[in-house]
Tab-separated table of C-alpha atoms in Angstrom:
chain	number	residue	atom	x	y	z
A	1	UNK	CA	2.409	-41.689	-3.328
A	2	UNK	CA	0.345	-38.965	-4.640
A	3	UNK	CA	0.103	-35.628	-3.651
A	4	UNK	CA	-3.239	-33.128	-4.208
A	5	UNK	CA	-2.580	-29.455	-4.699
A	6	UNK	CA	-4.869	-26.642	-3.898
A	7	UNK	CA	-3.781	-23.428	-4.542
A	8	UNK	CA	-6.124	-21.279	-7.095
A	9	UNK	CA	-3.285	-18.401	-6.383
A	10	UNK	CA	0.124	-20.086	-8.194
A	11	UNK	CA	0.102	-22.184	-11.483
A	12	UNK	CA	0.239	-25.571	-10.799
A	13	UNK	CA	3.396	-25.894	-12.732
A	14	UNK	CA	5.502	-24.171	-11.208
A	15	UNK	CA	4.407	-26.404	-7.684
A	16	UNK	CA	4.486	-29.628	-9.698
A	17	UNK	CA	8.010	-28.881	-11.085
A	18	UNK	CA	9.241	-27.619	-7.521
A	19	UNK	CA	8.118	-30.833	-5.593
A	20	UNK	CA	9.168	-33.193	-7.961
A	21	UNK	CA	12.415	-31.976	-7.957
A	22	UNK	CA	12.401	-32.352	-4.224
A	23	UNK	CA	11.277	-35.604	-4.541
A	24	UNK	CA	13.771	-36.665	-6.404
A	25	UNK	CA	16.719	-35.306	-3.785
A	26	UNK	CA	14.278	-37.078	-1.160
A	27	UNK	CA	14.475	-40.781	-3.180
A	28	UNK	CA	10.226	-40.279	-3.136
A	29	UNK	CA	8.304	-41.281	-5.591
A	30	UNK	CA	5.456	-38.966	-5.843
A	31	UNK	CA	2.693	-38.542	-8.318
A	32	UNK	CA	1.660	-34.497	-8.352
A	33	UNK	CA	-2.001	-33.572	-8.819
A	34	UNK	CA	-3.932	-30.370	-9.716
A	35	UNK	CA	-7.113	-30.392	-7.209
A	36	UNK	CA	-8.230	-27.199	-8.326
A	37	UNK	CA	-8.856	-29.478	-12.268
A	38	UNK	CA	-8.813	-32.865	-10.714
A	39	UNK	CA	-11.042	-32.240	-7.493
A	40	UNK	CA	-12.097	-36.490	-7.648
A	41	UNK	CA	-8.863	-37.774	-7.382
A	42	UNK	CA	-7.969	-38.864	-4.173
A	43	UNK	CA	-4.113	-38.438	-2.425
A	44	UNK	CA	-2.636	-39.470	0.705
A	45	UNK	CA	-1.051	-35.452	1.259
A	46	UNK	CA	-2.451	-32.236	0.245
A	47	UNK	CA	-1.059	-29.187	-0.096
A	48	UNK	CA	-3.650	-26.466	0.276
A	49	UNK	CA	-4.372	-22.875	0.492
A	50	UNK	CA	-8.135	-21.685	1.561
A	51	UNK	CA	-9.866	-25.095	-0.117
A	52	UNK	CA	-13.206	-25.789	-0.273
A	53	UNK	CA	-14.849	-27.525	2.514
A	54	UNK	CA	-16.453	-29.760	0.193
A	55	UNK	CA	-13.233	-30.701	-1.368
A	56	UNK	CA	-11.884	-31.637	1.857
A	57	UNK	CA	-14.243	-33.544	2.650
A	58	UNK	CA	-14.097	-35.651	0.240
A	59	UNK	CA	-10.399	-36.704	0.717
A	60	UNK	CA	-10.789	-39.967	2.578
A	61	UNK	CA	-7.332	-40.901	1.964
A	62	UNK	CA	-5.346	-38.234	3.775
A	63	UNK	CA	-2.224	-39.257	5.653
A	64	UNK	CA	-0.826	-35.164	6.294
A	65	UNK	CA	-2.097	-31.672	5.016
A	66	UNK	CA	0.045	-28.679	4.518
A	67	UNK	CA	-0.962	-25.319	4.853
A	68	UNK	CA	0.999	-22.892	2.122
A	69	UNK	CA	0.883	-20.068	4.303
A	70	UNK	CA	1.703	-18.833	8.011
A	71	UNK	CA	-1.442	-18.630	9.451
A	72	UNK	CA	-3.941	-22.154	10.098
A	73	UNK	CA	-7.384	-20.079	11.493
A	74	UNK	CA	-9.087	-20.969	8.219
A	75	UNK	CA	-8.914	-24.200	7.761
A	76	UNK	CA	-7.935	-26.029	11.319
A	77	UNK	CA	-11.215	-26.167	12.560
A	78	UNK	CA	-12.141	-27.581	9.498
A	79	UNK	CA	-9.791	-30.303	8.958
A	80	UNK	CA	-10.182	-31.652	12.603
A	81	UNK	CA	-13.940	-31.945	12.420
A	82	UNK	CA	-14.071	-33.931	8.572
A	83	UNK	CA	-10.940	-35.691	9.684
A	84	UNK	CA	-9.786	-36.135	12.938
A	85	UNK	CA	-6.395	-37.374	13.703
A	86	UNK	CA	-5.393	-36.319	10.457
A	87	UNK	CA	-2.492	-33.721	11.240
A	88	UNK	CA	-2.067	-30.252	10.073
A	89	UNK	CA	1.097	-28.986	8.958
A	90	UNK	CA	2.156	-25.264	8.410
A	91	UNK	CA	5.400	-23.841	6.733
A	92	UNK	CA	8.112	-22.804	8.960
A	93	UNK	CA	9.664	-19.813	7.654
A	94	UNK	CA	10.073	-21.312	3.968
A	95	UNK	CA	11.855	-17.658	2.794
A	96	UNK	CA	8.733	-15.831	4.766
A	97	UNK	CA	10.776	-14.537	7.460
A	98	UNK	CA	12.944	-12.795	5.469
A	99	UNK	CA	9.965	-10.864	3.836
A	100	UNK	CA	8.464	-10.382	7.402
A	101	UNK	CA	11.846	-8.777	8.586
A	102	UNK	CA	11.939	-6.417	5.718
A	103	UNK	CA	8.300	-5.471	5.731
A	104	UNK	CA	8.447	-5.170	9.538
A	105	UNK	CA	12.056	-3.052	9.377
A	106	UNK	CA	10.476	-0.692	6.728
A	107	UNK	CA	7.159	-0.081	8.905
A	108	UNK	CA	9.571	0.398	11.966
A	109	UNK	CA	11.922	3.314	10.269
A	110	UNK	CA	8.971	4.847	8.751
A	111	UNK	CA	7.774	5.239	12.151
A	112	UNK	CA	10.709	6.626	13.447
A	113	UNK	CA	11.536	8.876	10.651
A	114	UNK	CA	8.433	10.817	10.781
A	115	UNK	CA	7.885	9.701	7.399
A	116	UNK	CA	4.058	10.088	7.601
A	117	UNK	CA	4.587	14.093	8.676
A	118	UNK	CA	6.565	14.642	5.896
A	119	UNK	CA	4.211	13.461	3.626
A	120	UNK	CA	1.136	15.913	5.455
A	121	UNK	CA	4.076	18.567	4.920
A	122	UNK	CA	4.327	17.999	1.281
A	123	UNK	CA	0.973	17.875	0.290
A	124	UNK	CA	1.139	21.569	2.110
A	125	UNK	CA	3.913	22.569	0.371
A	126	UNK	CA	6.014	23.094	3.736
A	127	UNK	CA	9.600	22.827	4.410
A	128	UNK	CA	10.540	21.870	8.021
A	129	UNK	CA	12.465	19.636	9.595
A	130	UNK	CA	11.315	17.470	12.327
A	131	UNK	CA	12.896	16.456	15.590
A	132	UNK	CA	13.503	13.178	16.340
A	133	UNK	CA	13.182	10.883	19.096
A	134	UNK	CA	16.082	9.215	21.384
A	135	UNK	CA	16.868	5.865	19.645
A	136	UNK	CA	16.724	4.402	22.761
A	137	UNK	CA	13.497	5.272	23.735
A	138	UNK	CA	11.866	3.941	20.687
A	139	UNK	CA	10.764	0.084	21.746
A	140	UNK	CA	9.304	-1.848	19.037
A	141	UNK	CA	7.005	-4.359	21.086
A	142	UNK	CA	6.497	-7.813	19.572
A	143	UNK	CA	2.747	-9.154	19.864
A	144	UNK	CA	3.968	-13.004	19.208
A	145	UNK	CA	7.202	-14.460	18.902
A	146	UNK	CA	7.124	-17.759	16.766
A	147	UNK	CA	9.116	-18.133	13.598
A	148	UNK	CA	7.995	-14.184	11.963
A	149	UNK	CA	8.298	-12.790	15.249
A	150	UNK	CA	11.570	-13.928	15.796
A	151	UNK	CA	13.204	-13.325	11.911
A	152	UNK	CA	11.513	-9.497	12.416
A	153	UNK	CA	12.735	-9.104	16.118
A	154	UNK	CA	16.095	-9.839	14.706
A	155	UNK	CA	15.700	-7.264	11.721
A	156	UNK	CA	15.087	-4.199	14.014
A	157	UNK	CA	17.264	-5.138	17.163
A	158	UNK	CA	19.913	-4.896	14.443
A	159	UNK	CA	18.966	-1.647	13.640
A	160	UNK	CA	19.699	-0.468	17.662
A	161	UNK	CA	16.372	-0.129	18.752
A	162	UNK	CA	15.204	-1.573	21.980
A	163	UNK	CA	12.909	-4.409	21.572
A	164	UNK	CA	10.385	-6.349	23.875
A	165	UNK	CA	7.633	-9.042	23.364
A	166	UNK	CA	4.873	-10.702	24.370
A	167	UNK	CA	3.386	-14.271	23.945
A	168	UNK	CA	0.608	-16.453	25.507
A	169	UNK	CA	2.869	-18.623	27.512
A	170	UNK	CA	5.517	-15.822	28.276
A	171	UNK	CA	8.142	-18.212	26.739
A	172	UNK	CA	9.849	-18.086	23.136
A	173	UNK	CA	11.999	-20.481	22.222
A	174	UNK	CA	13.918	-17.879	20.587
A	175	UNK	CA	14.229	-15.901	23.848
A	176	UNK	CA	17.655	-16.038	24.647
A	177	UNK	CA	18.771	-15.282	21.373
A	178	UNK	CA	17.295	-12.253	20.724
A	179	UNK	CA	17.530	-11.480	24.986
A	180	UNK	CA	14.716	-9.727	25.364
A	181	UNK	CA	11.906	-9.236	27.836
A	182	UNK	CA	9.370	-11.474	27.158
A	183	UNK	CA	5.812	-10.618	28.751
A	184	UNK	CA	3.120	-13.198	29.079
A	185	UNK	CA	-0.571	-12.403	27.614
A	186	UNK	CA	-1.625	-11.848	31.190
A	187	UNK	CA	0.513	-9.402	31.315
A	188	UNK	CA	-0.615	-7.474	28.250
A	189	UNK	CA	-1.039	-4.254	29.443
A	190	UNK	CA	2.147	-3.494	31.027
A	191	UNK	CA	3.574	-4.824	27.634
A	192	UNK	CA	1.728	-2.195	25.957
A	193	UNK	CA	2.474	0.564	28.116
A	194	UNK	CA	5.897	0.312	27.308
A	195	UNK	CA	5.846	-0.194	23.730
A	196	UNK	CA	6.086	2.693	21.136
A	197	UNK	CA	5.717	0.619	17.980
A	198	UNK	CA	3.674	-2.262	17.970
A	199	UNK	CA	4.207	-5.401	16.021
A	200	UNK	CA	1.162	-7.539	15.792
A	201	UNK	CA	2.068	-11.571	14.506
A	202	UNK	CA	-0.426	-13.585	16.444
A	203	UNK	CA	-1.943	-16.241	15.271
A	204	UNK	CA	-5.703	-16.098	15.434
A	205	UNK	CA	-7.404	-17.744	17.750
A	206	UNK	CA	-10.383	-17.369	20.337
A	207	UNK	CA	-8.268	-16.005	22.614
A	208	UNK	CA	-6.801	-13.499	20.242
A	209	UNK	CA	-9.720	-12.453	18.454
A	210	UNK	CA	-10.605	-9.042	19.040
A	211	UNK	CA	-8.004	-8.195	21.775
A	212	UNK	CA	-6.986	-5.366	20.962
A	213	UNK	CA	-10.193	-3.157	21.382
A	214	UNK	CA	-10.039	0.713	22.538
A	215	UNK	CA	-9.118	-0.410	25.628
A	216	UNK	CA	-6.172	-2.056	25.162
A	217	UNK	CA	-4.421	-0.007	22.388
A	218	UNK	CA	-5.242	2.866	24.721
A	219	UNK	CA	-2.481	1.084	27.018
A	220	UNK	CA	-0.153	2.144	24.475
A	221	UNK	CA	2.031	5.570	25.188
A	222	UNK	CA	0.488	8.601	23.380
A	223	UNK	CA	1.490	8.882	19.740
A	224	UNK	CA	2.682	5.388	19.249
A	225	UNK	CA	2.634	2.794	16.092
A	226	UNK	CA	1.142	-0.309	15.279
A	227	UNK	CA	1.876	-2.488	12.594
A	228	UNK	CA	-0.421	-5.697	11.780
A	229	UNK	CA	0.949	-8.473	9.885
A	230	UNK	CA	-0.915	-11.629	11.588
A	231	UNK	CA	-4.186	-11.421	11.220
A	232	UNK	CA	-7.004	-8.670	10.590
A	233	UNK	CA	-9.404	-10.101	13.183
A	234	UNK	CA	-7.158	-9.731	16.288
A	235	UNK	CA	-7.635	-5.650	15.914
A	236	UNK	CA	-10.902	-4.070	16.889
A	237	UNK	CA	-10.491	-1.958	13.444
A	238	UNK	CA	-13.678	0.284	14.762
A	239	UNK	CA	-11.442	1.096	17.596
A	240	UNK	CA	-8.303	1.489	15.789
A	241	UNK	CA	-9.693	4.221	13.698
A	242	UNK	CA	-11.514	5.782	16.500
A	243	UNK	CA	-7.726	6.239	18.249
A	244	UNK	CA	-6.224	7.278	15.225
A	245	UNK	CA	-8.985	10.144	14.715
A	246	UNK	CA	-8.480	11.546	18.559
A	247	UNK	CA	-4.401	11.391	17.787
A	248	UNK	CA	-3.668	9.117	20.395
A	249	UNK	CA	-2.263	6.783	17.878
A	250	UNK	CA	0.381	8.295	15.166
A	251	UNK	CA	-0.043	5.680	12.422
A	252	UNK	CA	-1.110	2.233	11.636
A	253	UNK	CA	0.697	0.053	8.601
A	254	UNK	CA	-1.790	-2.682	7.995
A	255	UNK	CA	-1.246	-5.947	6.089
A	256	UNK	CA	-4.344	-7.437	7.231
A	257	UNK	CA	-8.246	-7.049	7.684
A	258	UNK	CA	-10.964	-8.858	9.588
A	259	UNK	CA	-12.662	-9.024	5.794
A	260	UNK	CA	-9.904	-9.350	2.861
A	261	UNK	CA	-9.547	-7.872	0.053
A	262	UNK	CA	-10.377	-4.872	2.377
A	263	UNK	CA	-13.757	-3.685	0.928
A	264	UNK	CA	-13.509	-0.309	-1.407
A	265	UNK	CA	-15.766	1.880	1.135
A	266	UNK	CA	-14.110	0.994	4.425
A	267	UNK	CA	-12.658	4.279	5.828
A	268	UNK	CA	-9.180	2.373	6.145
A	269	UNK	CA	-8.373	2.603	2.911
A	270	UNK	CA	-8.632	7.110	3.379
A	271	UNK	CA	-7.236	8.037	6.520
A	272	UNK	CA	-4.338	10.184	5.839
A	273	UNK	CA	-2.433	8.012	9.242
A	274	UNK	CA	-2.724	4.649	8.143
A	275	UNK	CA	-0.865	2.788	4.879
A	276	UNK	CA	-2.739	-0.275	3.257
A	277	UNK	CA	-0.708	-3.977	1.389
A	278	UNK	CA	-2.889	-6.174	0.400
A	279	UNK	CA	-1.395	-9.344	2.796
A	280	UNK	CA	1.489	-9.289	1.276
A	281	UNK	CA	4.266	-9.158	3.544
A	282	UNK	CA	5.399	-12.424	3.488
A	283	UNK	CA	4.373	-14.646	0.886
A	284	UNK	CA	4.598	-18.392	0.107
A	285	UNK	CA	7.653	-18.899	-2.159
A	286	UNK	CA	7.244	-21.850	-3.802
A	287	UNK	CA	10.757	-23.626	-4.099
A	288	UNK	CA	11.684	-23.443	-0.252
A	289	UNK	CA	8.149	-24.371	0.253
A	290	UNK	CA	7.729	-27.282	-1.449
A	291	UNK	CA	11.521	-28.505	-0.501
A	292	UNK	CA	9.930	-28.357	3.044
A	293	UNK	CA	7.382	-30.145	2.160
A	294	UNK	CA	9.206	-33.245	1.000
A	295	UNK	CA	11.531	-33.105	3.996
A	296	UNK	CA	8.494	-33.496	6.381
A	297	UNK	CA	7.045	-35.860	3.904
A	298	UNK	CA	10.326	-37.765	4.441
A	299	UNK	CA	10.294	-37.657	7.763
A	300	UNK	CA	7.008	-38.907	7.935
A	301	UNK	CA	7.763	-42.076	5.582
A	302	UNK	CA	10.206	-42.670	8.047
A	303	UNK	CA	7.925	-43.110	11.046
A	304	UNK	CA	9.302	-39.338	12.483
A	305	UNK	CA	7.481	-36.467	13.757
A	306	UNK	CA	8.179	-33.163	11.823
A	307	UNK	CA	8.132	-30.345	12.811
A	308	UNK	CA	5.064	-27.770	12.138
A	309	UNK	CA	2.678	-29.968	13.597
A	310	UNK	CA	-0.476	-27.746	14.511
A	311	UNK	CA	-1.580	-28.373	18.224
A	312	UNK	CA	-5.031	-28.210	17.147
A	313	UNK	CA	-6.577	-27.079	20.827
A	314	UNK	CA	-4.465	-23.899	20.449
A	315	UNK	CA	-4.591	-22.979	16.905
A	316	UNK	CA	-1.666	-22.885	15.709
């Protein structure tokens, strides 16, 4: 079987070398194609990260697709209209939720230690200490609880501080695990009223885009957090800035931006309460990703479901 891969970001190498290794523990034989060089050549899977439509489109052979990444917005829409039926895969976790956790973690203690202060302090030159909050009154509220909610929920309920969430549905599969309240989205403002740190990892969809304008991060307590790792376009950033300027919001770690790279004159990039990554906190690692891959592959040969299927009416 052959196998198309679009990724302009990682040499092709180091994915060809990866999957047919895989394929070998698998018992597949696979042929491994560059589509970025070999865009005519048809396959019966791709592996893809933001491909052309064109490209896509052209792939009359498809059996599977597999998104290298954690979010589907992009290219869903796109794949069911040129080829319906054809299903869309994502990565679960593939060494991402690790990355999540520690990104998440760090944004969390920041937070909490006043970090941000202390750096207005020293560009003053001023020595004081700060007081701290209770522990216990610090919640860190999860916005989405699939497979990066869950690894980063883990992360900072083992550092003792309370922890809530919130998901369409009201329902996590990972609830009673972590054992924490779970809020459904209809319910999103008494989630927010109770949350000092919040951790956006929704997927975006029509119902998620844009809801979080003024008037729902005003829900949030006075001087509270946010930290966005899903997507940019979930965040009314207009709004976000304006509540960071009146100091009802202390900070703002952003990963992600309704328009990426974030352009060089948007006033994100110079207020003194917000930190900038460049979508970075977690990233495709190729060798769990591409043993994944060939599982589901596997699977597939062998008339299963795997898991990762994208519902395609909800997004994700």
């Amino acid at each position: 079987m052959r196998l198309a891969v679009w990724d302009p970001d990682e040499p092709f190498r180091r994915w060809r070398e990866a999957l047919m290794q895989h394929a070998q523990e698998t018992g597949l034989a696979v042929e491994v194609i560059d589509a970025c060089r070999q865009p005519e050549t048809q396959a019966e899977f791709a592996l893809v990260w933001k491909p052309p439509t064109d490209w896509l489109q052209g792939q009359m052979g498809l059996r599977a697709v597999f998104n290298l990444g954690a979010g589907v917005d992009a290219i869903a829409p796109v794949l069911h209209r040129l080829h319906p039926g054809v299903p869309l895969i994502r990565l679960e976790d593939a060494g991402m939720g690790r990355q999540m956790g520690d990104y998440v973690a760090e944004g969390v203690l920041h937070a909490y230690r006043r970090m941000m202060d202390y750096a207005a302090q020293q560009a003053q030159a001023r020595w004081e200490p700060l007081p701290l909050p209770p522990r216990a009154s610090f919640t860190v509220g999860f916005l989405g609880l699939g497979q990066m909610g869950a690894a980063a929920a883990r992360r900072v309920a083992a550092m003792d501080f309370p922890i809530l969430a919130c998901s369409r549905s009201g329902q996590s599969r990972f609830a009673a695990e972590l054992g924490c309240p779970i809020h459904a989205l209809d319910r999103l403002d008494e989630f927010l009223a109770q949350t000092r740190v919040l951790v956006v990892l929704l997927p975006l969809t029509a119902d998620t885009r844009g809801l979080l304008d003024y008037a729902a991060l005003s829900r949030l307590p006075q001087g509270a957090h946010v930290i966005n790792a899903s997507r940019g376009a979930v965040i009314d950033q207009a709004d976000l800035l304006d509540l960071l300027h009146g100091g009802h919001l202390s900070s703002a770690l952003l990963d992600v931006f309704a328009t990426e790279p974030l352009p060089g004159d948007d006033p994100l990039w110079r207020h003194p309460r917000v930190r900038v990554t460049p979508h970075v906190a977690a990233q495709t690692l190729v060798g769990p990703s591409a043993a994944q891959v060939m599982r589901k592959i596997a699977a597939i040969e062998r008339g299963e479901k795997p898991g990762g299927v994208v519902d395609m009416r909800l997004g994700y």
